[in-house]
mmCIF file with all atom_site columns, C-alpha atoms in Angstrom:
data_model
loop_
_atom_site.group_PDB
_atom_site.id
_atom_site.type_symbol
_atom_site.label_atom_id
_atom_site.label_alt_id
_atom_site.label_comp_id
_atom_site.label_asym_id
_atom_site.label_entity_id
_atom_site.label_seq_id
_atom_site.pdbx_PDB_ins_code
_atom_site.Cartn_x
_atom_site.Cartn_y
_atom_site.Cartn_z
_atom_site.occupancy
_atom_site.B_iso_or_equiv
_atom_site.pdbx_formal_charge
_atom_site.auth_seq_id
_atom_site.auth_comp_id
_atom_site.auth_asym_id
_atom_site.auth_atom_id
_atom_site.pdbx_PDB_model_num
ATOM 1   C CA . MET A 1 1   ? 9.634   6.629   15.412 1.00 0.00 ? 1   MET A CA 1
ATOM 2   C CA . LYS A 1 2   ? 11.326  8.400   12.525 1.00 0.00 ? 2   LYS A CA 1
ATOM 3   C CA . MET A 1 3   ? 9.931   6.864   9.346  1.00 0.00 ? 3   MET A CA 1
ATOM 4   C CA . LEU A 1 4   ? 12.573  7.661   6.739  1.00 0.00 ? 4   LEU A CA 1
ATOM 5   C CA . ALA A 1 5   ? 11.568  4.903   4.373  1.00 0.00 ? 5   ALA A CA 1
ATOM 6   C CA . VAL A 1 6   ? 9.102   2.106   4.764  1.00 0.00 ? 6   VAL A CA 1
ATOM 7   C CA . ILE A 1 7   ? 9.936   -1.384  3.620  1.00 0.00 ? 7   ILE A CA 1
ATOM 8   C CA . LEU A 1 8   ? 6.985   -3.707  3.804  1.00 0.00 ? 8   LEU A CA 1
ATOM 9   C CA . VAL A 1 9   ? 8.072   -7.255  4.435  1.00 0.00 ? 9   VAL A CA 1
ATOM 10  C CA . SER A 1 10  ? 5.094   -9.487  5.083  1.00 0.00 ? 10  SER A CA 1
ATOM 11  C CA . VAL A 1 11  ? 5.991   -12.709 6.800  1.00 0.00 ? 11  VAL A CA 1
ATOM 12  C CA . SER A 1 12  ? 4.355   -15.191 9.087  1.00 0.00 ? 12  SER A CA 1
ATOM 13  C CA . LEU A 1 13  ? 6.061   -15.280 12.456 1.00 0.00 ? 13  LEU A CA 1
ATOM 14  C CA . ALA A 1 14  ? 5.265   -18.969 12.559 1.00 0.00 ? 14  ALA A CA 1
ATOM 15  C CA . ALA A 1 15  ? 7.555   -19.418 9.564  1.00 0.00 ? 15  ALA A CA 1
ATOM 16  C CA . CYS A 1 16  ? 9.901   -16.544 10.488 1.00 0.00 ? 16  CYS A CA 1
ATOM 17  C CA . SER A 1 17  ? 10.981  -16.002 6.897  1.00 0.00 ? 17  SER A CA 1
ATOM 18  C CA . LEU A 1 18  ? 12.916  -12.731 7.020  1.00 0.00 ? 18  LEU A CA 1
ATOM 19  C CA . PRO A 1 19  ? 14.625  -11.166 4.008  1.00 0.00 ? 19  PRO A CA 1
ATOM 20  C CA . LYS A 1 20  ? 18.345  -11.273 3.370  1.00 0.00 ? 20  LYS A CA 1
ATOM 21  C CA . ALA A 1 21  ? 17.990  -7.772  1.964  1.00 0.00 ? 21  ALA A CA 1
ATOM 22  C CA . ALA A 1 22  ? 15.125  -5.562  0.843  1.00 0.00 ? 22  ALA A CA 1
ATOM 23  C CA . GLY A 1 23  ? 15.039  -2.377  -1.196 1.00 0.00 ? 23  GLY A CA 1
ATOM 24  C CA . PRO A 1 24  ? 17.219  0.402   0.215  1.00 0.00 ? 24  PRO A CA 1
ATOM 25  C CA . ILE A 1 25  ? 17.881  -1.305  3.547  1.00 0.00 ? 25  ILE A CA 1
ATOM 26  C CA . ASP A 1 26  ? 21.625  -1.300  4.016  1.00 0.00 ? 26  ASP A CA 1
ATOM 27  C CA . TRP A 1 27  ? 21.999  -4.262  6.316  1.00 0.00 ? 27  TRP A CA 1
ATOM 28  C CA . THR A 1 28  ? 24.273  -7.177  5.685  1.00 0.00 ? 28  THR A CA 1
ATOM 29  C CA . ALA A 1 29  ? 23.143  -10.752 5.141  1.00 0.00 ? 29  ALA A CA 1
ATOM 30  C CA . LYS A 1 30  ? 24.872  -11.579 8.418  1.00 0.00 ? 30  LYS A CA 1
ATOM 31  C CA . HIS A 1 31  ? 22.697  -9.089  10.325 1.00 0.00 ? 31  HIS A CA 1
ATOM 32  C CA . ALA A 1 32  ? 19.503  -10.355 8.691  1.00 0.00 ? 32  ALA A CA 1
ATOM 33  C CA . ASP A 1 33  ? 20.395  -13.999 9.270  1.00 0.00 ? 33  ASP A CA 1
ATOM 34  C CA . TYR A 1 34  ? 21.106  -13.371 12.949 1.00 0.00 ? 34  TYR A CA 1
ATOM 35  C CA . PHE A 1 35  ? 17.854  -11.450 13.426 1.00 0.00 ? 35  PHE A CA 1
ATOM 36  C CA . HIS A 1 36  ? 15.994  -14.256 11.646 1.00 0.00 ? 36  HIS A CA 1
ATOM 37  C CA . THR A 1 37  ? 17.557  -16.854 13.956 1.00 0.00 ? 37  THR A CA 1
ATOM 38  C CA . ARG A 1 38  ? 16.706  -14.962 17.151 1.00 0.00 ? 38  ARG A CA 1
ATOM 39  C CA . LEU A 1 39  ? 13.138  -14.187 16.070 1.00 0.00 ? 39  LEU A CA 1
ATOM 40  C CA . ALA A 1 40  ? 12.560  -17.848 15.241 1.00 0.00 ? 40  ALA A CA 1
ATOM 41  C CA . ALA A 1 41  ? 14.044  -18.967 18.569 1.00 0.00 ? 41  ALA A CA 1
ATOM 42  C CA . ILE A 1 42  ? 11.895  -16.601 20.637 1.00 0.00 ? 42  ILE A CA 1
ATOM 43  C CA . VAL A 1 43  ? 8.683   -17.320 18.735 1.00 0.00 ? 43  VAL A CA 1
ATOM 44  C CA . HIS A 1 44  ? 9.239   -21.074 19.070 1.00 0.00 ? 44  HIS A CA 1
ATOM 45  C CA . GLY A 1 45  ? 7.027   -22.494 21.794 1.00 0.00 ? 45  GLY A CA 1
ATOM 46  C CA . SER A 1 46  ? 5.313   -19.143 22.424 1.00 0.00 ? 46  SER A CA 1
ATOM 47  C CA . GLU A 1 47  ? 1.653   -18.295 21.959 1.00 0.00 ? 47  GLU A CA 1
ATOM 48  C CA . LEU A 1 48  ? 2.580   -16.803 18.573 1.00 0.00 ? 48  LEU A CA 1
ATOM 49  C CA . ALA A 1 49  ? 3.978   -20.015 17.132 1.00 0.00 ? 49  ALA A CA 1
ATOM 50  C CA . SER A 1 50  ? 0.655   -20.918 15.504 1.00 0.00 ? 50  SER A CA 1
ATOM 51  C CA . ARG A 1 51  ? -0.779  -17.424 15.045 1.00 0.00 ? 51  ARG A CA 1
ATOM 52  C CA . LYS A 1 52  ? -0.348  -15.598 11.735 1.00 0.00 ? 52  LYS A CA 1
ATOM 53  C CA . HIS A 1 53  ? 1.533   -12.338 12.154 1.00 0.00 ? 53  HIS A CA 1
ATOM 54  C CA . TYR A 1 54  ? 3.429   -9.980  9.943  1.00 0.00 ? 54  TYR A CA 1
ATOM 55  C CA . THR A 1 55  ? 6.796   -8.296  10.439 1.00 0.00 ? 55  THR A CA 1
ATOM 56  C CA . TYR A 1 56  ? 7.625   -4.898  8.973  1.00 0.00 ? 56  TYR A CA 1
ATOM 57  C CA . PHE A 1 57  ? 10.864  -2.939  8.916  1.00 0.00 ? 57  PHE A CA 1
ATOM 58  C CA . LEU A 1 58  ? 11.245  0.832   8.951  1.00 0.00 ? 58  LEU A CA 1
ATOM 59  C CA . LYS A 1 59  ? 14.454  2.434   7.736  1.00 0.00 ? 59  LYS A CA 1
ATOM 60  C CA . SER A 1 60  ? 15.528  4.476   10.738 1.00 0.00 ? 60  SER A CA 1
ATOM 61  C CA . GLU A 1 61  ? 18.636  5.206   12.780 1.00 0.00 ? 61  GLU A CA 1
ATOM 62  C CA . GLU A 1 62  ? 16.574  5.206   15.985 1.00 0.00 ? 62  GLU A CA 1
ATOM 63  C CA . ILE A 1 63  ? 16.303  2.065   18.102 1.00 0.00 ? 63  ILE A CA 1
ATOM 64  C CA . ASN A 1 64  ? 12.575  1.547   18.083 1.00 0.00 ? 64  ASN A CA 1
ATOM 65  C CA . ALA A 1 65  ? 9.806   -0.969  17.540 1.00 0.00 ? 65  ALA A CA 1
ATOM 66  C CA . MET A 1 66  ? 6.055   -1.295  17.936 1.00 0.00 ? 66  MET A CA 1
ATOM 67  C CA . ALA A 1 67  ? 3.395   -3.974  17.774 1.00 0.00 ? 67  ALA A CA 1
ATOM 68  C CA . THR A 1 68  ? -0.316  -4.502  17.255 1.00 0.00 ? 68  THR A CA 1
ATOM 69  C CA . ASP A 1 69  ? -2.191  -7.767  17.631 1.00 0.00 ? 69  ASP A CA 1
ATOM 70  C CA . ARG A 1 70  ? -1.177  -8.829  14.107 1.00 0.00 ? 70  ARG A CA 1
ATOM 71  C CA . TYR A 1 71  ? 1.798   -6.683  13.148 1.00 0.00 ? 71  TYR A CA 1
ATOM 72  C CA . VAL A 1 72  ? 5.252   -6.203  14.616 1.00 0.00 ? 72  VAL A CA 1
ATOM 73  C CA . ILE A 1 73  ? 7.482   -3.371  13.373 1.00 0.00 ? 73  ILE A CA 1
ATOM 74  C CA . PHE A 1 74  ? 11.213  -2.996  13.952 1.00 0.00 ? 74  PHE A CA 1
ATOM 75  C CA . SER A 1 75  ? 13.496  -0.152  12.957 1.00 0.00 ? 75  SER A CA 1
ATOM 76  C CA . THR A 1 76  ? 16.482  -1.218  10.900 1.00 0.00 ? 76  THR A CA 1
ATOM 77  C CA . ALA A 1 77  ? 18.682  0.205   13.691 1.00 0.00 ? 77  ALA A CA 1
ATOM 78  C CA . VAL A 1 78  ? 17.637  -2.753  15.852 1.00 0.00 ? 78  VAL A CA 1
ATOM 79  C CA . VAL A 1 79  ? 18.704  -5.239  13.181 1.00 0.00 ? 79  VAL A CA 1
ATOM 80  C CA . GLU A 1 80  ? 21.939  -3.405  12.430 1.00 0.00 ? 80  GLU A CA 1
ATOM 81  C CA . SER A 1 81  ? 22.937  -3.025  16.091 1.00 0.00 ? 81  SER A CA 1
ATOM 82  C CA . ALA A 1 82  ? 24.392  -6.567  16.064 1.00 0.00 ? 82  ALA A CA 1
ATOM 83  C CA . ASP A 1 83  ? 23.861  -6.470  19.838 1.00 0.00 ? 83  ASP A CA 1
ATOM 84  C CA . PRO A 1 84  ? 22.609  -9.906  20.988 1.00 0.00 ? 84  PRO A CA 1
ATOM 85  C CA . ASP A 1 85  ? 20.955  -8.814  24.249 1.00 0.00 ? 85  ASP A CA 1
ATOM 86  C CA . LEU A 1 86  ? 19.383  -5.721  22.712 1.00 0.00 ? 86  LEU A CA 1
ATOM 87  C CA . ILE A 1 87  ? 17.990  -7.690  19.777 1.00 0.00 ? 87  ILE A CA 1
ATOM 88  C CA . ASP A 1 88  ? 16.593  -10.445 22.004 1.00 0.00 ? 88  ASP A CA 1
ATOM 89  C CA . ALA A 1 89  ? 14.980  -7.977  24.395 1.00 0.00 ? 89  ALA A CA 1
ATOM 90  C CA . VAL A 1 90  ? 13.411  -5.798  21.698 1.00 0.00 ? 90  VAL A CA 1
ATOM 91  C CA . ILE A 1 91  ? 12.024  -8.819  19.844 1.00 0.00 ? 91  ILE A CA 1
ATOM 92  C CA . ALA A 1 92  ? 10.598  -10.365 23.013 1.00 0.00 ? 92  ALA A CA 1
ATOM 93  C CA . HIS A 1 93  ? 9.128   -7.079  24.278 1.00 0.00 ? 93  HIS A CA 1
ATOM 94  C CA . GLU A 1 94  ? 7.271   -6.380  21.040 1.00 0.00 ? 94  GLU A CA 1
ATOM 95  C CA . LEU A 1 95  ? 6.080   -9.968  20.670 1.00 0.00 ? 95  LEU A CA 1
ATOM 96  C CA . ALA A 1 96  ? 4.824   -9.714  24.260 1.00 0.00 ? 96  ALA A CA 1
ATOM 97  C CA . HIS A 1 97  ? 2.641   -6.738  23.331 1.00 0.00 ? 97  HIS A CA 1
ATOM 98  C CA . SER A 1 98  ? 1.200   -8.791  20.501 1.00 0.00 ? 98  SER A CA 1
ATOM 99  C CA . ILE A 1 99  ? 0.603   -11.893 22.635 1.00 0.00 ? 99  ILE A CA 1
ATOM 100 C CA . LEU A 1 100 ? -1.119  -9.811  25.311 1.00 0.00 ? 100 LEU A CA 1
ATOM 101 C CA . ARG A 1 101 ? -3.228  -8.015  22.667 1.00 0.00 ? 101 ARG A CA 1
ATOM 102 C CA . HIS A 1 102 ? -2.383  -4.649  24.132 1.00 0.00 ? 102 HIS A CA 1
ATOM 103 C CA . SER A 1 103 ? -3.468  -2.649  21.098 1.00 0.00 ? 103 SER A CA 1
ATOM 104 C CA . THR A 1 104 ? -6.975  -4.126  21.319 1.00 0.00 ? 104 THR A CA 1
ATOM 105 C CA . VAL A 1 105 ? -7.195  -3.233  25.011 1.00 0.00 ? 105 VAL A CA 1
ATOM 106 C CA . LYS A 1 106 ? -6.214  0.375   24.299 1.00 0.00 ? 106 LYS A CA 1
ATOM 107 C CA . VAL A 1 107 ? -8.776  0.695   21.511 1.00 0.00 ? 107 VAL A CA 1
ATOM 108 C CA . ALA A 1 108 ? -11.476 -0.742  23.776 1.00 0.00 ? 108 ALA A CA 1
ATOM 109 C CA . ALA A 1 109 ? -10.541 1.670   26.562 1.00 0.00 ? 109 ALA A CA 1
ATOM 110 C CA . SER A 1 110 ? -10.705 4.591   24.152 1.00 0.00 ? 110 SER A CA 1
ATOM 111 C CA . VAL A 1 111 ? -14.153 3.550   22.909 1.00 0.00 ? 111 VAL A CA 1
ATOM 112 C CA . VAL A 1 112 ? -15.512 3.188   26.450 1.00 0.00 ? 112 VAL A CA 1
ATOM 113 C CA . VAL A 1 113 ? -14.177 6.601   27.499 1.00 0.00 ? 113 VAL A CA 1
ATOM 114 C CA . SER A 1 114 ? -15.554 8.270   24.375 1.00 0.00 ? 114 SER A CA 1
ATOM 115 C CA . ALA A 1 115 ? -18.975 6.711   24.934 1.00 0.00 ? 115 ALA A CA 1
ATOM 116 C CA . ALA A 1 116 ? -18.976 7.782   28.579 1.00 0.00 ? 116 ALA A CA 1
ATOM 117 C CA . MET A 1 117 ? -18.065 11.363  27.662 1.00 0.00 ? 117 MET A CA 1
ATOM 118 C CA . ILE A 1 118 ? -20.804 11.499  25.019 1.00 0.00 ? 118 ILE A CA 1
ATOM 119 C CA . ALA A 1 119 ? -23.325 10.323  27.626 1.00 0.00 ? 119 ALA A CA 1
ATOM 120 C CA . ALA A 1 120 ? -22.016 12.862  30.147 1.00 0.00 ? 120 ALA A CA 1
ATOM 121 C CA . ASP A 1 121 ? -22.336 15.641  27.587 1.00 0.00 ? 121 ASP A CA 1
ATOM 122 C CA . SER A 1 122 ? -26.138 15.421  27.799 1.00 0.00 ? 122 SER A CA 1
ATOM 123 C CA . VAL A 1 123 ? -26.079 16.534  31.433 1.00 0.00 ? 123 VAL A CA 1
ATOM 124 C CA . MET A 1 124 ? -22.806 18.469  31.420 1.00 0.00 ? 124 MET A CA 1
ATOM 125 C CA . PRO A 1 125 ? -22.188 20.152  28.041 1.00 0.00 ? 125 PRO A CA 1
ATOM 126 C CA . VAL A 1 126 ? -18.505 20.837  28.763 1.00 0.00 ? 126 VAL A CA 1
ATOM 127 C CA . ALA A 1 127 ? -17.833 17.078  28.825 1.00 0.00 ? 127 ALA A CA 1
ATOM 128 C CA . SER A 1 128 ? -17.406 16.920  25.057 1.00 0.00 ? 128 SER A CA 1
ATOM 129 C CA . THR A 1 129 ? -14.742 19.613  25.244 1.00 0.00 ? 129 THR A CA 1
ATOM 130 C CA . ALA A 1 130 ? -12.772 17.636  27.813 1.00 0.00 ? 130 ALA A CA 1
ATOM 131 C CA . SER A 1 131 ? -13.230 14.310  26.016 1.00 0.00 ? 131 SER A CA 1
ATOM 132 C CA . PRO A 1 132 ? -9.945  14.290  24.040 1.00 0.00 ? 132 PRO A CA 1
ATOM 133 C CA . LEU A 1 133 ? -7.869  15.023  27.140 1.00 0.00 ? 133 LEU A CA 1
ATOM 134 C CA . VAL A 1 134 ? -9.719  12.505  29.318 1.00 0.00 ? 134 VAL A CA 1
ATOM 135 C CA . ASN A 1 135 ? -9.401  9.891   26.577 1.00 0.00 ? 135 ASN A CA 1
ATOM 136 C CA . ARG A 1 136 ? -5.667  10.493  26.324 1.00 0.00 ? 136 ARG A CA 1
ATOM 137 C CA . LEU A 1 137 ? -5.219  10.330  30.094 1.00 0.00 ? 137 LEU A CA 1
ATOM 138 C CA . VAL A 1 138 ? -7.059  7.013   30.394 1.00 0.00 ? 138 VAL A CA 1
ATOM 139 C CA . VAL A 1 139 ? -5.523  5.350   27.336 1.00 0.00 ? 139 VAL A CA 1
ATOM 140 C CA . ASN A 1 140 ? -1.992  6.421   28.232 1.00 0.00 ? 140 ASN A CA 1
ATOM 141 C CA . THR A 1 141 ? -2.461  5.138   31.776 1.00 0.00 ? 141 THR A CA 1
ATOM 142 C CA . PHE A 1 142 ? -3.319  1.756   30.252 1.00 0.00 ? 142 PHE A CA 1
ATOM 143 C CA . SER A 1 143 ? -0.335  2.080   27.939 1.00 0.00 ? 143 SER A CA 1
ATOM 144 C CA . ARG A 1 144 ? 2.132   2.679   30.783 1.00 0.00 ? 144 ARG A CA 1
ATOM 145 C CA . SER A 1 145 ? 0.919   -0.400  32.646 1.00 0.00 ? 145 SER A CA 1
ATOM 146 C CA . GLN A 1 146 ? 1.153   -2.408  29.435 1.00 0.00 ? 146 GLN A CA 1
ATOM 147 C CA . GLU A 1 147 ? 4.830   -1.547  29.039 1.00 0.00 ? 147 GLU A CA 1
ATOM 148 C CA . ILE A 1 148 ? 5.520   -3.103  32.440 1.00 0.00 ? 148 ILE A CA 1
ATOM 149 C CA . GLU A 1 149 ? 3.476   -6.170  31.499 1.00 0.00 ? 149 GLU A CA 1
ATOM 150 C CA . ALA A 1 150 ? 5.423   -6.468  28.234 1.00 0.00 ? 150 ALA A CA 1
ATOM 151 C CA . ASP A 1 151 ? 8.750   -6.232  30.083 1.00 0.00 ? 151 ASP A CA 1
ATOM 152 C CA . ASP A 1 152 ? 7.688   -9.079  32.377 1.00 0.00 ? 152 ASP A CA 1
ATOM 153 C CA . LYS A 1 153 ? 6.299   -11.179 29.517 1.00 0.00 ? 153 LYS A CA 1
ATOM 154 C CA . ALA A 1 154 ? 9.514   -10.609 27.554 1.00 0.00 ? 154 ALA A CA 1
ATOM 155 C CA . ILE A 1 155 ? 11.521  -11.980 30.479 1.00 0.00 ? 155 ILE A CA 1
ATOM 156 C CA . GLU A 1 156 ? 9.244   -15.032 30.591 1.00 0.00 ? 156 GLU A CA 1
ATOM 157 C CA . MET A 1 157 ? 9.662   -15.639 26.848 1.00 0.00 ? 157 MET A CA 1
ATOM 158 C CA . LEU A 1 158 ? 13.423  -15.170 26.888 1.00 0.00 ? 158 LEU A CA 1
ATOM 159 C CA . SER A 1 159 ? 13.746  -17.378 29.954 1.00 0.00 ? 159 SER A CA 1
ATOM 160 C CA . ARG A 1 160 ? 12.085  -20.227 28.056 1.00 0.00 ? 160 ARG A CA 1
ATOM 161 C CA . THR A 1 161 ? 14.255  -19.528 25.029 1.00 0.00 ? 161 THR A CA 1
ATOM 162 C CA . TYR A 1 162 ? 17.496  -19.513 27.008 1.00 0.00 ? 162 TYR A CA 1
ATOM 163 C CA . GLN A 1 163 ? 16.475  -22.652 28.876 1.00 0.00 ? 163 GLN A CA 1
ATOM 164 C CA . ARG A 1 164 ? 15.995  -24.483 25.568 1.00 0.00 ? 164 ARG A CA 1
ATOM 165 C CA . GLU A 1 165 ? 19.389  -23.198 24.494 1.00 0.00 ? 165 GLU A CA 1
ATOM 166 C CA . GLY A 1 166 ? 21.033  -24.633 27.603 1.00 0.00 ? 166 GLY A CA 1
ATOM 167 C CA . ALA A 1 167 ? 21.647  -21.490 29.653 1.00 0.00 ? 167 ALA A CA 1
ATOM 168 C CA . ARG A 1 168 ? 22.733  -22.180 33.204 1.00 0.00 ? 168 ARG A CA 1
ATOM 169 C CA . HIS A 1 169 ? 20.554  -19.427 34.699 1.00 0.00 ? 169 HIS A CA 1
ATOM 170 C CA . PRO A 1 170 ? 17.915  -18.699 32.031 1.00 0.00 ? 170 PRO A CA 1
ATOM 171 C CA . HIS A 1 171 ? 15.648  -16.449 34.102 1.00 0.00 ? 171 HIS A CA 1
ATOM 172 C CA . ARG A 1 172 ? 18.534  -14.295 35.332 1.00 0.00 ? 172 ARG A CA 1
ATOM 173 C CA . GLN A 1 173 ? 19.953  -14.059 31.828 1.00 0.00 ? 173 GLN A CA 1
ATOM 174 C CA . ALA A 1 174 ? 16.545  -13.036 30.460 1.00 0.00 ? 174 ALA A CA 1
ATOM 175 C CA . ARG A 1 175 ? 16.059  -10.404 33.158 1.00 0.00 ? 175 ARG A CA 1
ATOM 176 C CA . GLU A 1 176 ? 19.526  -9.003  32.522 1.00 0.00 ? 176 GLU A CA 1
ATOM 177 C CA . ALA A 1 177 ? 18.910  -8.835  28.760 1.00 0.00 ? 177 ALA A CA 1
ATOM 178 C CA . VAL A 1 178 ? 15.719  -6.802  29.191 1.00 0.00 ? 178 VAL A CA 1
ATOM 179 C CA . ARG A 1 179 ? 17.354  -4.506  31.756 1.00 0.00 ? 179 ARG A CA 1
ATOM 180 C CA . TYR A 1 180 ? 20.376  -4.051  29.495 1.00 0.00 ? 180 TYR A CA 1
ATOM 181 C CA . ALA A 1 181 ? 18.152  -3.013  26.569 1.00 0.00 ? 181 ALA A CA 1
ATOM 182 C CA . LEU A 1 182 ? 16.417  -0.429  28.759 1.00 0.00 ? 182 LEU A CA 1
ATOM 183 C CA . GLU A 1 183 ? 19.822  0.876   29.878 1.00 0.00 ? 183 GLU A CA 1
ATOM 184 C CA . VAL A 1 184 ? 20.887  1.245   26.235 1.00 0.00 ? 184 VAL A CA 1
ATOM 185 C CA . LEU A 1 185 ? 17.790  3.359   25.578 1.00 0.00 ? 185 LEU A CA 1
ATOM 186 C CA . TYR A 1 186 ? 18.428  5.372   28.741 1.00 0.00 ? 186 TYR A CA 1
ATOM 187 C CA . ARG A 1 187 ? 21.990  6.177   27.705 1.00 0.00 ? 187 ARG A CA 1
ATOM 188 C CA . LYS A 1 188 ? 20.960  7.057   24.161 1.00 0.00 ? 188 LYS A CA 1
ATOM 189 C CA . TYR A 1 189 ? 17.737  8.989   24.739 1.00 0.00 ? 189 TYR A CA 1
ATOM 190 C CA . GLY A 1 190 ? 17.716  9.970   28.419 1.00 0.00 ? 190 GLY A CA 1
ATOM 191 C CA . ASP A 1 191 ? 15.112  9.217   31.066 1.00 0.00 ? 191 ASP A CA 1
ATOM 192 C CA . SER A 1 192 ? 12.033  9.585   28.870 1.00 0.00 ? 192 SER A CA 1
ATOM 193 C CA . GLY A 1 193 ? 8.497   8.742   29.940 1.00 0.00 ? 193 GLY A CA 1
ATOM 194 C CA . GLY A 1 194 ? 6.791   8.653   33.300 1.00 0.00 ? 194 GLY A CA 1
ATOM 195 C CA . ASN A 1 195 ? 4.614   11.759  33.063 1.00 0.00 ? 195 ASN A CA 1
ATOM 196 C CA . ILE A 1 196 ? 0.831   11.655  33.249 1.00 0.00 ? 196 ILE A CA 1
ATOM 197 C CA . LEU A 1 197 ? 0.410   12.081  29.479 1.00 0.00 ? 197 LEU A CA 1
ATOM 198 C CA . ASP A 1 198 ? 3.270   9.766   28.479 1.00 0.00 ? 198 ASP A CA 1
ATOM 199 C CA . THR A 1 199 ? 2.612   6.366   26.924 1.00 0.00 ? 199 THR A CA 1
ATOM 200 C CA . HIS A 1 200 ? 5.628   4.790   28.646 1.00 0.00 ? 200 HIS A CA 1
ATOM 201 C CA . PRO A 1 201 ? 6.793   4.691   32.271 1.00 0.00 ? 201 PRO A CA 1
ATOM 202 C CA . ALA A 1 202 ? 10.124  6.370   32.997 1.00 0.00 ? 202 ALA A CA 1
ATOM 203 C CA . LEU A 1 203 ? 13.055  4.296   31.797 1.00 0.00 ? 203 LEU A CA 1
ATOM 204 C CA . SER A 1 204 ? 14.733  4.735   35.184 1.00 0.00 ? 204 SER A CA 1
ATOM 205 C CA . PHE A 1 205 ? 11.702  3.162   36.885 1.00 0.00 ? 205 PHE A CA 1
ATOM 206 C CA . ARG A 1 206 ? 11.668  0.210   34.484 1.00 0.00 ? 206 ARG A CA 1
ATOM 207 C CA . ILE A 1 207 ? 15.390  -0.354  34.975 1.00 0.00 ? 207 ILE A CA 1
ATOM 208 C CA . LYS A 1 208 ? 15.190  -0.101  38.760 1.00 0.00 ? 208 LYS A CA 1
ATOM 209 C CA . ARG A 1 209 ? 12.429  -2.695  39.072 1.00 0.00 ? 209 ARG A CA 1
ATOM 210 C CA . LEU A 1 210 ? 14.563  -5.232  37.179 1.00 0.00 ? 210 LEU A CA 1
ATOM 211 C CA . LYS A 1 211 ? 17.634  -4.881  39.397 1.00 0.00 ? 211 LYS A CA 1
#
């Protein structure tokens, strides 16, 4: 993620109080209001509705976002896209990571691998040399599986949202929104991910499994 300027906007996702404007962010009130509305709708009824979280925005022209167990970060390009399906899918995907506590799982995996390599070093001295690579391999394997889990959880969350909003086929609409967002990324950035050291599966694989 290209961090051109950081705008810290601390809000509780339970309240979903997003700014109309903040610092140098050049988004319109209309964009911010729409993002606020969709975030509130997707959080409503989810596991995050009663959990305190914080939303941050990064000034960037890249469509990107990330999440930890307590923080969710969106690039301003997501907000400014004014693309309903893209916005819904990105919000739901990142909230899914938070709900599933993926960052905690990755930290735990890293700690376990590091401890195992330290123990192995006593009988095989080269183990400590290989530790960073082994750690990266294991953690990134977890990360790739988590992206698939987040895609599926995002569909579940959006399906509930669209059902409340009266959609005729909420699950299909949710699945199509997530697939569409992946296709946008594919067209913009190419078929990234999928290699053994990558944190994300290939976009083409993620798109194909949702068709």
